[in-house]
Structure formats: structure tokens, C-alpha cells
Amino acid sequence: MSRPRVGVLAGRGKTGRALARALESHGAQARALGSADLERLEEALSGLAALHLMAPNLHPAEPDLVGDVLTAARAAGVERVVYHSVAAPYAPSMPHHLGKARGEDLVRRSGLDWTILQPCAYVQNLLPGLREDEPAVRVPYDPDRLFGLADLDDVAEAAARALLDDGHTGATYELGGPRLVSARDVAQAASAVLGRAVPVLRVAPEEAAATAPEHERAWLRAMFEHYDRHGLPAGGLVLQALLGHSSTTLEQTLARELGDLVSPRSAPGKS
Ligand SMILES: NC(=O)c1ccc[n+]([C@@H]2O[C@H](COP(=O)([O-])OP(=O)(O)OC[C@H]3O[C@@H](n4cnc5c(N)ncnc54)[C@H](OP(=O)(O)O)[C@@H]3O)[C@@H](O)[C@H]2O)c1
């Protein structure tokens, strides 16, 4: 039997690579689609069993991209589409979330068999600072605000199931981790994994956005301000239901992702 081919837009990015692994583990074939495919979208989408419709992070015109891809998907005869949105897409203070809210509306009115995923921020977003020589959690917002941080591999597994299994048409799934956690919780959990102190440091929003392209900076600052006031809570029960088992805890994600940095001597519990 031939393996189903699933298209993954922005498939060479962080989320796309995790989704490709999850699809392969289910016997499907992931076809990464990127900016080079936009010129001949209909051709790129033909023959796909399903499409994971995902914009690159902070895309300046996500609704336009979503609209173009939906038009091409219909023309190419792709019937099933899973849209990668975000938790709280309708938050008015975050322009890139609002772009996803408008994307959701287009998906719901597309006439295709659609499913919408609303993942919270990934635990993995905080890994670069934890992998430095002096590991730290650096955030440009209140480190005690709560987030439904999710494990990226869990989100990818849920996406693979929505793409490959029946029964998800018309569903919108908010995907948070098993409990709400703060940046301070992440630092504490990382400290236990690494066997050394991991400080949580508050940095200026301008500093945190400094290396981003110009058009992204204002949106990032707006997101940091929202996080500073409200965090980004998200529920965890839907993700567990989709996985069919407990979702990955913060501690388990960090142990898996940082395990290579732990020398036998510094591992917790070793003397
Ligand atoms: N990070 C999080 O915590 C989080 C949480 C919830 C939702 N999300 C959402 O997840 C999605 C994926 O984020 P990500 O960080 O994994 O993606 P990403 O790394 O930003 O994706 C980058 C990829 O997108 C491709 N790309 C660039 N411009 C493109 C275009 N105009 N059209 C199509 N593809 C293009 C590039 O591939 P080529 O070089 O092949 O063009 C690149 O490899 C975003 O929509 C983000 O909002 C993220």
C-alpha cells in the first residue's frame, strides 16, 4: 500500500521538522513546502492526501497567504486541511494572533474538510538560553506569569493524528501542556535537570526583539507586553485526549532536550 503524502507548509521550520518526524512514525510521507513552492502552488499541492497549512512565524500577511493556499488546495483537489493557528488567536493586543484569527475564519469558510489547532507556546522556545555555557531563562516579561507551555513533539503528534485519522473535521483544538507554568518554573526544572543553578533573568523588550527583522519588532514588543500582563494560559486536556495518554511534562521535555549536556557527575542523584 502506498504511503499517504501530506504537505507541510513552512515544513522546513522548527514545527515542520517535528511534524515530519511524527508523520513518518505513522507511516505517512511528509512533503515540506516553502517559499519556493508559492509560485506553483497548485502543482505543489496536487496528489496530497492532506495539507498542514502553516505560515512561517510572524508572517507579515498571514490571511493573504492562507487565502492563496486554500484557493490552490481546492483547485488541486486536496480535501483535508489542518490549520496551525495559536492559543488565543483573537487577542486584540497581538497583531500576529489577529492574523491567525482571520486565517481561521477563511479556513472555516473554505468548503474543505478542515481542523484548526491552537497550540500554546512551545517549551522548546526557551532551549537556546538553556544550552548556553551559562544557562539562563531570559524573558522580556514578568517571569511569574502563567503559560500553557506545550511540548513541540506532543503538538506535532496531535497534528499528525488530525491529518491522518478521521473524525477531526470541523474541530478546533486548543493545545496546552499538562499544567500552567511560568518562566521561573522553567528555570527551576532546568536547574534540576542540569544539576546547577539556572537564573531567571528579565531583559528589556527592545533587547529581546533587537535581532528580529524590522517588520517583526513591533509585533514582538506587543506580544511581550501581552505576556507581561496576562501570560498565555491554555488548557491541557484536549492535547491529552488527542494523544490518548498524559502529555509530556515540562520536566520530561527538558530532560529529553538537555540530556546531552548533563555529565554523569552533575546528573541529579549522582554523587
Ligand atoms: N513557536 C511557538 O511557540 C508557536 C506556538 C504556536 C503556534 N506557532 C506557529 O507555528 C508556525 C510555525 O512556526 P515555526 O517557528 O515552526 O516556523 P518557522 O521556523 O518560522 O518556519 C520557517 C519556514 O517557513 C518557510 N517559509 C518562509 N517564508 C515562507 C512563505 N512566504 N510561505 C511559505 N513558507 C515560507 C521557510 O522555508 P523555505 O526556506 O523552504 O522557504 C522556513 O523554513 C507559525 O505559524 C507560528 O505562529 C508557533
PDB file of C-alpha atoms and ligand atoms in Angstrom:
ATOM      1  CA  MET A   1       0.000   0.000   0.000  1.00  0.00           C
ATOM      2  CA  SER A   2       1.407   3.428  -0.886  1.00  0.00           C
ATOM      3  CA  ARG A   3       2.151   5.822   1.939  1.00  0.00           C
ATOM      4  CA  PRO A   4      -0.172   8.888   2.138  1.00  0.00           C
ATOM      5  CA  ARG A   5       1.628  12.087   1.163  1.00  0.00           C
ATOM      6  CA  VAL A   6       0.989  15.037   3.472  1.00  0.00           C
ATOM      7  CA  GLY A   7       2.050  18.548   2.502  1.00  0.00           C
ATOM      8  CA  VAL A   8       3.500  20.710   5.274  1.00  0.00           C
ATOM      9  CA  LEU A   9       3.698  24.438   4.539  1.00  0.00           C
ATOM     10  CA  ALA A  10       6.710  26.048   6.281  1.00  0.00           C
ATOM     11  CA  GLY A  11       7.773  22.417   6.551  1.00  0.00           C
ATOM     12  CA  ARG A  12      11.485  23.167   6.930  1.00  0.00           C
ATOM     13  CA  GLY A  13      10.987  25.278  10.065  1.00  0.00           C
ATOM     14  CA  LYS A  14      11.032  24.171  13.703  1.00  0.00           C
ATOM     15  CA  THR A  15       7.427  22.938  13.809  1.00  0.00           C
ATOM     16  CA  GLY A  16       7.541  21.466  10.324  1.00  0.00           C
ATOM     17  CA  ARG A  17      10.533  19.266  11.100  1.00  0.00           C
ATOM     18  CA  ALA A  18       8.854  17.909  14.255  1.00  0.00           C
ATOM     19  CA  LEU A  19       5.669  17.230  12.278  1.00  0.00           C
ATOM     20  CA  ALA A  20       7.618  15.406   9.562  1.00  0.00           C
ATOM     21  CA  ARG A  21       9.032  13.049  12.216  1.00  0.00           C
ATOM     22  CA  ALA A  22       5.549  12.406  13.636  1.00  0.00           C
ATOM     23  CA  LEU A  23       4.062  11.773  10.173  1.00  0.00           C
ATOM     24  CA  GLU A  24       6.875   9.368   9.273  1.00  0.00           C
ATOM     25  CA  SER A  25       6.306   7.480  12.547  1.00  0.00           C
ATOM     26  CA  HIS A  26       2.705   6.914  11.390  1.00  0.00           C
ATOM     27  CA  GLY A  27       3.842   5.583   8.006  1.00  0.00           C
ATOM     28  CA  ALA A  28       2.998   8.773   6.094  1.00  0.00           C
ATOM     29  CA  GLN A  29       5.298  10.771   3.866  1.00  0.00           C
ATOM     30  CA  ALA A  30       5.838  14.465   4.682  1.00  0.00           C
ATOM     31  CA  ARG A  31       6.374  16.833   1.768  1.00  0.00           C
ATOM     32  CA  ALA A  32       7.898  20.076   3.052  1.00  0.00           C
ATOM     33  CA  LEU A  33       6.627  23.131   1.186  1.00  0.00           C
ATOM     34  CA  GLY A  34       8.288  26.523   1.441  1.00  0.00           C
ATOM     35  CA  SER A  35       8.533  29.916  -0.201  1.00  0.00           C
ATOM     36  CA  ALA A  36       9.905  28.395  -3.434  1.00  0.00           C
ATOM     37  CA  ASP A  37       6.611  26.495  -3.892  1.00  0.00           C
ATOM     38  CA  LEU A  38       4.401  29.599  -3.721  1.00  0.00           C
ATOM     39  CA  GLU A  39       4.858  30.352  -7.443  1.00  0.00           C
ATOM     40  CA  ARG A  40       3.361  26.999  -8.482  1.00  0.00           C
ATOM     41  CA  LEU A  41       1.193  26.171  -5.504  1.00  0.00           C
ATOM     42  CA  GLU A  42      -1.487  24.152  -7.282  1.00  0.00           C
ATOM     43  CA  GLU A  43       1.159  21.918  -8.835  1.00  0.00           C
ATOM     44  CA  ALA A  44       2.939  21.553  -5.480  1.00  0.00           C
ATOM     45  CA  LEU A  45      -0.300  20.529  -3.751  1.00  0.00           C
ATOM     46  CA  SER A  46      -1.588  18.042  -6.315  1.00  0.00           C
ATOM     47  CA  GLY A  47      -1.757  14.432  -5.189  1.00  0.00           C
ATOM     48  CA  LEU A  48      -1.615  15.240  -1.473  1.00  0.00           C
ATOM     49  CA  ALA A  49      -3.813  13.255   0.907  1.00  0.00           C
ATOM     50  CA  ALA A  50      -3.885  16.223   3.307  1.00  0.00           C
ATOM     51  CA  LEU A  51      -2.247  19.602   3.892  1.00  0.00           C
ATOM     52  CA  HIS A  52      -0.870  21.112   7.090  1.00  0.00           C
ATOM     53  CA  LEU A  53      -1.445  24.810   6.469  1.00  0.00           C
ATOM     54  CA  MET A  54       1.136  26.664   8.498  1.00  0.00           C
ATOM     55  CA  ALA A  55       2.542  30.131   7.965  1.00  0.00           C
ATOM     56  CA  PRO A  56       6.133  30.880   8.942  1.00  0.00           C
ATOM     57  CA  ASN A  57       6.358  32.545  12.335  1.00  0.00           C
ATOM     58  CA  LEU A  58       5.269  36.224  12.348  1.00  0.00           C
ATOM     59  CA  HIS A  59       4.353  36.215   8.660  1.00  0.00           C
ATOM     60  CA  PRO A  60       3.528  39.850   7.734  1.00  0.00           C
ATOM     61  CA  ALA A  61       0.353  38.920   5.770  1.00  0.00           C
ATOM     62  CA  GLU A  62      -0.859  35.573   7.088  1.00  0.00           C
ATOM     63  CA  PRO A  63      -4.527  35.922   5.967  1.00  0.00           C
ATOM     64  CA  ASP A  64      -3.389  36.571   2.362  1.00  0.00           C
ATOM     65  CA  LEU A  65      -1.112  33.527   2.466  1.00  0.00           C
ATOM     66  CA  VAL A  66      -3.891  31.361   3.946  1.00  0.00           C
ATOM     67  CA  GLY A  67      -6.384  32.566   1.316  1.00  0.00           C
ATOM     68  CA  ASP A  68      -3.977  31.824  -1.564  1.00  0.00           C
ATOM     69  CA  VAL A  69      -3.152  28.366  -0.215  1.00  0.00           C
ATOM     70  CA  LEU A  70      -6.831  27.467   0.305  1.00  0.00           C
ATOM     71  CA  THR A  71      -7.642  28.513  -3.268  1.00  0.00           C
ATOM     72  CA  ALA A  72      -4.787  26.389  -4.603  1.00  0.00           C
ATOM     73  CA  ALA A  73      -5.776  23.444  -2.365  1.00  0.00           C
ATOM     74  CA  ARG A  74      -9.332  23.488  -3.738  1.00  0.00           C
ATOM     75  CA  ALA A  75      -8.038  23.677  -7.320  1.00  0.00           C
ATOM     76  CA  ALA A  76      -5.599  20.810  -6.687  1.00  0.00           C
ATOM     77  CA  GLY A  77      -8.319  18.609  -5.176  1.00  0.00           C
ATOM     78  CA  VAL A  78      -6.837  18.455  -1.672  1.00  0.00           C
ATOM     79  CA  GLU A  79      -9.774  17.701   0.587  1.00  0.00           C
ATOM     80  CA  ARG A  80      -8.344  17.766   4.105  1.00  0.00           C
ATOM     81  CA  VAL A  81      -6.577  20.763   5.630  1.00  0.00           C
ATOM     82  CA  VAL A  82      -5.297  21.280   9.178  1.00  0.00           C
ATOM     83  CA  TYR A  83      -4.548  24.920  10.031  1.00  0.00           C
ATOM     84  CA  HIS A  84      -1.799  25.691  12.535  1.00  0.00           C
ATOM     85  CA  SER A  85      -3.185  28.660  14.459  1.00  0.00           C
ATOM     86  CA  VAL A  86      -2.262  29.666  18.023  1.00  0.00           C
ATOM     87  CA  ALA A  87      -3.798  29.767  21.524  1.00  0.00           C
ATOM     88  CA  ALA A  88      -5.928  32.936  21.956  1.00  0.00           C
ATOM     89  CA  PRO A  89      -5.848  33.981  18.277  1.00  0.00           C
ATOM     90  CA  TYR A  90      -8.429  36.717  18.892  1.00  0.00           C
ATOM     91  CA  ALA A  91      -6.302  38.604  21.499  1.00  0.00           C
ATOM     92  CA  PRO A  92      -6.671  42.166  20.162  1.00  0.00           C
ATOM     93  CA  SER A  93      -3.335  43.382  21.532  1.00  0.00           C
ATOM     94  CA  MET A  94      -1.267  40.916  19.455  1.00  0.00           C
ATOM     95  CA  PRO A  95      -1.399  41.690  15.696  1.00  0.00           C
ATOM     96  CA  HIS A  96       0.102  38.376  14.612  1.00  0.00           C
ATOM     97  CA  HIS A  97      -2.521  36.497  16.654  1.00  0.00           C
ATOM     98  CA  LEU A  98      -5.245  38.505  14.933  1.00  0.00           C
ATOM     99  CA  GLY A  99      -3.765  37.429  11.585  1.00  0.00           C
ATOM    100  CA  LYS A 100      -4.368  33.858  12.677  1.00  0.00           C
ATOM    101  CA  ALA A 101      -7.940  34.664  13.794  1.00  0.00           C
ATOM    102  CA  ARG A 102      -8.610  35.913  10.259  1.00  0.00           C
ATOM    103  CA  GLY A 103      -6.869  32.832   8.875  1.00  0.00           C
ATOM    104  CA  GLU A 104      -9.167  30.626  10.977  1.00  0.00           C
ATOM    105  CA  ASP A 105     -12.215  32.368   9.529  1.00  0.00           C
ATOM    106  CA  LEU A 106     -11.000  31.702   5.970  1.00  0.00           C
ATOM    107  CA  VAL A 107     -10.344  28.049   6.813  1.00  0.00           C
ATOM    108  CA  ARG A 108     -13.821  27.629   8.355  1.00  0.00           C
ATOM    109  CA  ARG A 109     -15.414  29.074   5.207  1.00  0.00           C
ATOM    110  CA  SER A 110     -13.162  27.173   2.767  1.00  0.00           C
ATOM    111  CA  GLY A 111     -15.548  24.329   1.938  1.00  0.00           C
ATOM    112  CA  LEU A 112     -12.722  21.866   2.672  1.00  0.00           C
ATOM    113  CA  ASP A 113     -12.590  19.250   5.456  1.00  0.00           C
ATOM    114  CA  TRP A 114     -10.854  21.458   7.996  1.00  0.00           C
ATOM    115  CA  THR A 115      -9.432  21.150  11.502  1.00  0.00           C
ATOM    116  CA  ILE A 116      -7.867  24.028  13.462  1.00  0.00           C
ATOM    117  CA  LEU A 117      -5.071  23.612  16.024  1.00  0.00           C
ATOM    118  CA  GLN A 118      -4.445  26.376  18.581  1.00  0.00           C
ATOM    119  CA  PRO A 119      -1.126  25.438  20.212  1.00  0.00           C
ATOM    120  CA  CYS A 120       0.290  27.440  23.103  1.00  0.00           C
ATOM    121  CA  ALA A 121       3.970  28.460  23.025  1.00  0.00           C
ATOM    122  CA  TYR A 122       6.377  25.508  22.995  1.00  0.00           C
ATOM    123  CA  VAL A 123       8.703  24.649  25.893  1.00  0.00           C
ATOM    124  CA  GLN A 124      11.361  24.309  23.172  1.00  0.00           C
ATOM    125  CA  ASN A 125      11.297  28.096  22.550  1.00  0.00           C
ATOM    126  CA  LEU A 126      13.322  28.532  25.745  1.00  0.00           C
ATOM    127  CA  LEU A 127      16.019  25.977  24.882  1.00  0.00           C
ATOM    128  CA  PRO A 128      18.591  28.298  23.228  1.00  0.00           C
ATOM    129  CA  GLY A 129      19.248  30.162  26.521  1.00  0.00           C
ATOM    130  CA  LEU A 130      19.367  26.887  28.449  1.00  0.00           C
ATOM    131  CA  ARG A 131      22.004  25.477  26.098  1.00  0.00           C
ATOM    132  CA  GLU A 132      24.441  28.373  26.619  1.00  0.00           C
ATOM    133  CA  ASP A 133      27.630  27.998  28.685  1.00  0.00           C
ATOM    134  CA  GLU A 134      25.912  29.945  31.486  1.00  0.00           C
ATOM    135  CA  PRO A 135      22.364  28.614  31.139  1.00  0.00           C
ATOM    136  CA  ALA A 136      19.541  31.003  31.991  1.00  0.00           C
ATOM    137  CA  VAL A 137      15.902  31.685  31.232  1.00  0.00           C
ATOM    138  CA  ARG A 138      15.815  35.211  29.787  1.00  0.00           C
ATOM    139  CA  VAL A 139      12.366  36.678  29.241  1.00  0.00           C
ATOM    140  CA  PRO A 140      11.149  40.211  28.454  1.00  0.00           C
ATOM    141  CA  TYR A 141       8.066  39.881  30.675  1.00  0.00           C
ATOM    142  CA  ASP A 142       7.002  39.050  34.217  1.00  0.00           C
ATOM    143  CA  PRO A 143       8.673  35.681  34.967  1.00  0.00           C
ATOM    144  CA  ASP A 144       5.766  34.652  37.216  1.00  0.00           C
ATOM    145  CA  ARG A 145       3.033  34.920  34.581  1.00  0.00           C
ATOM    146  CA  LEU A 146       1.462  31.594  33.633  1.00  0.00           C
ATOM    147  CA  PHE A 147       1.587  29.852  30.245  1.00  0.00           C
ATOM    148  CA  GLY A 148       0.216  26.557  28.957  1.00  0.00           C
ATOM    149  CA  LEU A 149       3.648  25.707  27.503  1.00  0.00           C
ATOM    150  CA  ALA A 150       3.379  22.562  25.371  1.00  0.00           C
ATOM    151  CA  ASP A 151       5.967  20.051  24.236  1.00  0.00           C
ATOM    152  CA  LEU A 152       6.544  20.554  20.483  1.00  0.00           C
ATOM    153  CA  ASP A 153       6.668  16.793  19.844  1.00  0.00           C
ATOM    154  CA  ASP A 154       3.250  16.391  21.505  1.00  0.00           C
ATOM    155  CA  VAL A 155       1.825  19.165  19.330  1.00  0.00           C
ATOM    156  CA  ALA A 156       3.337  17.500  16.245  1.00  0.00           C
ATOM    157  CA  GLU A 157       1.860  14.130  17.226  1.00  0.00           C
ATOM    158  CA  ALA A 158      -1.608  15.696  17.675  1.00  0.00           C
ATOM    159  CA  ALA A 159      -1.248  17.390  14.272  1.00  0.00           C
ATOM    160  CA  ALA A 160      -0.256  14.104  12.608  1.00  0.00           C
ATOM    161  CA  ARG A 161      -3.365  12.417  14.003  1.00  0.00           C
ATOM    162  CA  ALA A 162      -5.645  15.233  12.819  1.00  0.00           C
ATOM    163  CA  LEU A 163      -4.069  14.946   9.357  1.00  0.00           C
ATOM    164  CA  LEU A 164      -4.217  11.167   9.070  1.00  0.00           C
ATOM    165  CA  ASP A 165      -7.206   9.996  11.146  1.00  0.00           C
ATOM    166  CA  ASP A 166     -10.910  10.516  10.525  1.00  0.00           C
ATOM    167  CA  GLY A 167     -13.200  12.294  12.993  1.00  0.00           C
ATOM    168  CA  HIS A 168     -11.479  15.683  13.275  1.00  0.00           C
ATOM    169  CA  THR A 169     -13.400  17.631  10.613  1.00  0.00           C
ATOM    170  CA  GLY A 170     -14.880  20.867  11.988  1.00  0.00           C
ATOM    171  CA  ALA A 171     -12.921  20.692  15.256  1.00  0.00           C
ATOM    172  CA  THR A 172     -10.891  23.486  16.874  1.00  0.00           C
ATOM    173  CA  TYR A 173      -8.388  22.179  19.412  1.00  0.00           C
ATOM    174  CA  GLU A 174      -6.609  24.365  21.983  1.00  0.00           C
ATOM    175  CA  LEU A 175      -3.324  22.597  22.769  1.00  0.00           C
ATOM    176  CA  GLY A 176      -1.674  23.417  26.085  1.00  0.00           C
ATOM    177  CA  GLY A 177       0.741  21.389  28.216  1.00  0.00           C
ATOM    178  CA  PRO A 178      -0.313  19.349  31.261  1.00  0.00           C
ATOM    179  CA  ARG A 179      -0.184  22.306  33.690  1.00  0.00           C
ATOM    180  CA  LEU A 180       0.277  26.062  33.641  1.00  0.00           C
ATOM    181  CA  VAL A 181       3.897  27.080  34.204  1.00  0.00           C
ATOM    182  CA  SER A 182       5.910  30.287  34.491  1.00  0.00           C
ATOM    183  CA  ALA A 183       9.387  31.188  33.256  1.00  0.00           C
ATOM    184  CA  ARG A 184      10.508  30.744  36.877  1.00  0.00           C
ATOM    185  CA  ASP A 185       9.146  27.169  36.828  1.00  0.00           C
ATOM    186  CA  VAL A 186      11.129  26.505  33.643  1.00  0.00           C
ATOM    187  CA  ALA A 187      14.320  27.770  35.309  1.00  0.00           C
ATOM    188  CA  GLN A 188      13.706  25.570  38.352  1.00  0.00           C
ATOM    189  CA  ALA A 189      13.010  22.488  36.238  1.00  0.00           C
ATOM    190  CA  ALA A 190      16.100  23.171  34.090  1.00  0.00           C
ATOM    191  CA  SER A 191      18.184  23.592  37.217  1.00  0.00           C
ATOM    192  CA  ALA A 192      17.093  20.134  38.428  1.00  0.00           C
ATOM    193  CA  VAL A 193      17.927  18.566  35.039  1.00  0.00           C
ATOM    194  CA  LEU A 194      21.304  20.292  34.622  1.00  0.00           C
ATOM    195  CA  GLY A 195      22.332  19.951  38.265  1.00  0.00           C
ATOM    196  CA  ARG A 196      23.337  23.619  38.515  1.00  0.00           C
ATOM    197  CA  ALA A 197      21.705  26.932  39.300  1.00  0.00           C
ATOM    198  CA  VAL A 198      19.698  28.372  36.383  1.00  0.00           C
ATOM    199  CA  PRO A 199      18.687  32.000  36.962  1.00  0.00           C
ATOM    200  CA  VAL A 200      15.603  33.584  35.515  1.00  0.00           C
ATOM    201  CA  LEU A 201      16.547  36.993  34.133  1.00  0.00           C
ATOM    202  CA  ARG A 202      14.217  39.729  32.983  1.00  0.00           C
ATOM    203  CA  VAL A 203      15.525  41.520  29.891  1.00  0.00           C
ATOM    204  CA  ALA A 204      14.259  44.666  28.181  1.00  0.00           C
ATOM    205  CA  PRO A 205      11.699  44.046  25.384  1.00  0.00           C
ATOM    206  CA  GLU A 206      13.864  46.109  22.992  1.00  0.00           C
ATOM    207  CA  GLU A 207      16.824  43.848  23.720  1.00  0.00           C
ATOM    208  CA  ALA A 208      14.793  40.676  23.189  1.00  0.00           C
ATOM    209  CA  ALA A 209      13.491  41.934  19.834  1.00  0.00           C
ATOM    210  CA  ALA A 210      16.783  43.505  18.706  1.00  0.00           C
ATOM    211  CA  THR A 211      17.898  40.760  16.291  1.00  0.00           C
ATOM    212  CA  ALA A 212      14.470  40.328  14.671  1.00  0.00           C
ATOM    213  CA  PRO A 213      13.814  41.860  11.235  1.00  0.00           C
ATOM    214  CA  GLU A 214      12.397  45.365  11.431  1.00  0.00           C
ATOM    215  CA  HIS A 215       8.808  44.401  10.497  1.00  0.00           C
ATOM    216  CA  GLU A 216       8.666  41.845  13.330  1.00  0.00           C
ATOM    217  CA  ARG A 217       9.894  44.079  16.155  1.00  0.00           C
ATOM    218  CA  ALA A 218       6.666  45.960  16.892  1.00  0.00           C
ATOM    219  CA  TRP A 219       4.675  42.713  16.864  1.00  0.00           C
ATOM    220  CA  LEU A 220       7.152  41.064  19.206  1.00  0.00           C
ATOM    221  CA  ARG A 221       7.013  44.018  21.617  1.00  0.00           C
ATOM    222  CA  ALA A 222       3.195  43.831  21.562  1.00  0.00           C
ATOM    223  CA  MET A 223       3.400  40.114  22.364  1.00  0.00           C
ATOM    224  CA  PHE A 224       5.846  40.693  25.232  1.00  0.00           C
ATOM    225  CA  GLU A 225       3.517  43.352  26.669  1.00  0.00           C
ATOM    226  CA  HIS A 226       0.564  40.964  26.473  1.00  0.00           C
ATOM    227  CA  TYR A 227       2.617  38.198  28.107  1.00  0.00           C
ATOM    228  CA  ASP A 228       3.707  40.666  30.821  1.00  0.00           C
ATOM    229  CA  ARG A 229       0.090  41.432  31.707  1.00  0.00           C
ATOM    230  CA  HIS A 230      -1.662  38.129  31.068  1.00  0.00           C
ATOM    231  CA  GLY A 231       0.792  35.318  30.290  1.00  0.00           C
ATOM    232  CA  LEU A 232      -0.755  32.858  27.828  1.00  0.00           C
ATOM    233  CA  PRO A 233      -2.789  30.258  29.717  1.00  0.00           C
ATOM    234  CA  ALA A 234      -4.137  27.347  27.655  1.00  0.00           C
ATOM    235  CA  GLY A 235      -5.940  24.165  28.622  1.00  0.00           C
ATOM    236  CA  GLY A 236      -4.175  20.799  28.547  1.00  0.00           C
ATOM    237  CA  LEU A 237      -6.992  18.242  28.486  1.00  0.00           C
ATOM    238  CA  VAL A 238      -7.611  18.314  24.726  1.00  0.00           C
ATOM    239  CA  LEU A 239      -3.992  17.507  23.926  1.00  0.00           C
ATOM    240  CA  GLN A 240      -4.092  14.545  26.333  1.00  0.00           C
ATOM    241  CA  ALA A 241      -7.304  13.295  24.734  1.00  0.00           C
ATOM    242  CA  LEU A 242      -5.777  13.512  21.255  1.00  0.00           C
ATOM    243  CA  LEU A 243      -2.616  11.701  22.346  1.00  0.00           C
ATOM    244  CA  GLY A 244      -4.587   9.058  24.243  1.00  0.00           C
ATOM    245  CA  HIS A 245      -2.221   9.382  27.206  1.00  0.00           C
ATOM    246  CA  SER A 246      -0.690  12.005  29.514  1.00  0.00           C
ATOM    247  CA  SER A 247       1.073  14.799  27.706  1.00  0.00           C
ATOM    248  CA  THR A 248       4.779  15.421  28.276  1.00  0.00           C
ATOM    249  CA  THR A 249       5.584  17.379  31.420  1.00  0.00           C
ATOM    250  CA  LEU A 250       7.924  20.363  31.496  1.00  0.00           C
ATOM    251  CA  GLU A 251      10.428  18.248  33.408  1.00  0.00           C
ATOM    252  CA  GLN A 252      10.278  15.411  30.856  1.00  0.00           C
ATOM    253  CA  THR A 253      10.724  17.770  27.903  1.00  0.00           C
ATOM    254  CA  LEU A 254      13.754  19.433  29.486  1.00  0.00           C
ATOM    255  CA  ALA A 255      15.308  16.086  30.480  1.00  0.00           C
ATOM    256  CA  ARG A 256      14.945  14.858  26.877  1.00  0.00           C
ATOM    257  CA  GLU A 257      16.135  18.085  25.228  1.00  0.00           C
ATOM    258  CA  LEU A 258      19.019  18.900  27.588  1.00  0.00           C
ATOM    259  CA  GLY A 259      20.113  15.338  28.393  1.00  0.00           C
ATOM    260  CA  ASP A 260      23.230  15.611  26.218  1.00  0.00           C
ATOM    261  CA  LEU A 261      24.511  18.493  28.413  1.00  0.00           C
ATOM    262  CA  VAL A 262      24.341  16.500  31.624  1.00  0.00           C
ATOM    263  CA  SER A 263      27.617  14.889  32.618  1.00  0.00           C
ATOM    264  CA  PRO A 264      27.194  11.723  34.716  1.00  0.00           C
ATOM    265  CA  ARG A 265      28.774  13.572  37.639  1.00  0.00           C
ATOM    266  CA  SER A 266      26.388  16.531  37.555  1.00  0.00           C
ATOM    267  CA  ALA A 267      23.246  14.472  36.941  1.00  0.00           C
ATOM    268  CA  PRO A 268      20.800  14.860  39.807  1.00  0.00           C
ATOM    269  CA  GLY A 269      21.007  11.991  42.257  1.00  0.00           C
ATOM    270  CA  LYS A 270      24.639  11.122  41.315  1.00  0.00           C
ATOM    271  CA  SER A 271      27.365  11.763  43.866  1.00  0.00           C
TER     272      SER A 271
HETATM  273  N1  LIG B   1       6.873  28.764  18.379  1.00  0.00           N
HETATM  274  C1  LIG B   1       5.766  28.629  19.059  1.00  0.00           C
HETATM  275  O1  LIG B   1       5.776  28.560  20.293  1.00  0.00           O
HETATM  276  C2  LIG B   1       4.426  28.557  18.356  1.00  0.00           C
HETATM  277  C3  LIG B   1       3.279  28.312  19.101  1.00  0.00           C
HETATM  278  C4  LIG B   1       2.046  28.256  18.440  1.00  0.00           C
HETATM  279  C5  LIG B   1       1.990  28.428  17.065  1.00  0.00           C
HETATM  280  N2  LIG B   1       3.138  28.669  16.375  1.00  0.00           N
HETATM  281  C6  LIG B   1       3.032  28.849  14.924  1.00  0.00           C
HETATM  282  O2  LIG B   1       3.719  27.773  14.303  1.00  0.00           O
HETATM  283  C7  LIG B   1       4.003  28.166  12.961  1.00  0.00           C
HETATM  284  C8  LIG B   1       5.371  27.671  12.576  1.00  0.00           C
HETATM  285  O3  LIG B   1       6.343  28.350  13.329  1.00  0.00           O
HETATM  286  P1  LIG B   1       7.862  27.910  13.193  1.00  0.00           P
HETATM  287  O4  LIG B   1       8.651  28.794  14.085  1.00  0.00           O
HETATM  288  O5  LIG B   1       7.973  26.447  13.323  1.00  0.00           O
HETATM  289  O6  LIG B   1       8.114  28.251  11.655  1.00  0.00           O
HETATM  290  P2  LIG B   1       9.359  28.905  11.042  1.00  0.00           P
HETATM  291  O7  LIG B   1      10.586  28.253  11.628  1.00  0.00           O
HETATM  292  O8  LIG B   1       9.230  30.394  11.111  1.00  0.00           O
HETATM  293  O9  LIG B   1       9.183  28.438   9.518  1.00  0.00           O
HETATM  294  C9  LIG B   1      10.151  28.873   8.679  1.00  0.00           C
HETATM  295  C10 LIG B   1       9.990  28.151   7.356  1.00  0.00           C
HETATM  296  O10 LIG B   1       8.953  28.751   6.609  1.00  0.00           O
HETATM  297  C11 LIG B   1       9.327  28.754   5.236  1.00  0.00           C
HETATM  298  N3  LIG B   1       8.844  29.987   4.634  1.00  0.00           N
HETATM  299  C12 LIG B   1       9.396  31.217   4.684  1.00  0.00           C
HETATM  300  N4  LIG B   1       8.607  32.110   4.050  1.00  0.00           N
HETATM  301  C13 LIG B   1       7.551  31.413   3.588  1.00  0.00           C
HETATM  302  C14 LIG B   1       6.384  31.763   2.884  1.00  0.00           C
HETATM  303  N5  LIG B   1       6.170  33.032   2.471  1.00  0.00           N
HETATM  304  N6  LIG B   1       5.498  30.805   2.591  1.00  0.00           N
HETATM  305  C15 LIG B   1       5.686  29.540   2.978  1.00  0.00           C
HETATM  306  N7  LIG B   1       6.767  29.130   3.665  1.00  0.00           N
HETATM  307  C16 LIG B   1       7.683  30.061   3.968  1.00  0.00           C
HETATM  308  C17 LIG B   1      10.831  28.643   5.196  1.00  0.00           C
HETATM  309  O11 LIG B   1      11.146  27.553   4.389  1.00  0.00           O
HETATM  310  P3  LIG B   1      11.841  27.748   2.960  1.00  0.00           P
HETATM  311  O12 LIG B   1      13.222  28.204   3.249  1.00  0.00           O
HETATM  312  O13 LIG B   1      11.742  26.382   2.404  1.00  0.00           O
HETATM  313  O14 LIG B   1      11.017  28.772   2.247  1.00  0.00           O
HETATM  314  C18 LIG B   1      11.265  28.332   6.611  1.00  0.00           C
HETATM  315  O15 LIG B   1      11.992  27.128   6.743  1.00  0.00           O
HETATM  316  C19 LIG B   1       3.824  29.687  12.910  1.00  0.00           C
HETATM  317  O16 LIG B   1       2.643  29.974  12.198  1.00  0.00           O
HETATM  318  C20 LIG B   1       3.703  30.083  14.373  1.00  0.00           C
HETATM  319  O17 LIG B   1       2.913  31.219  14.543  1.00  0.00           O
HETATM  320  C21 LIG B   1       4.350  28.712  16.970  1.00  0.00           C
END
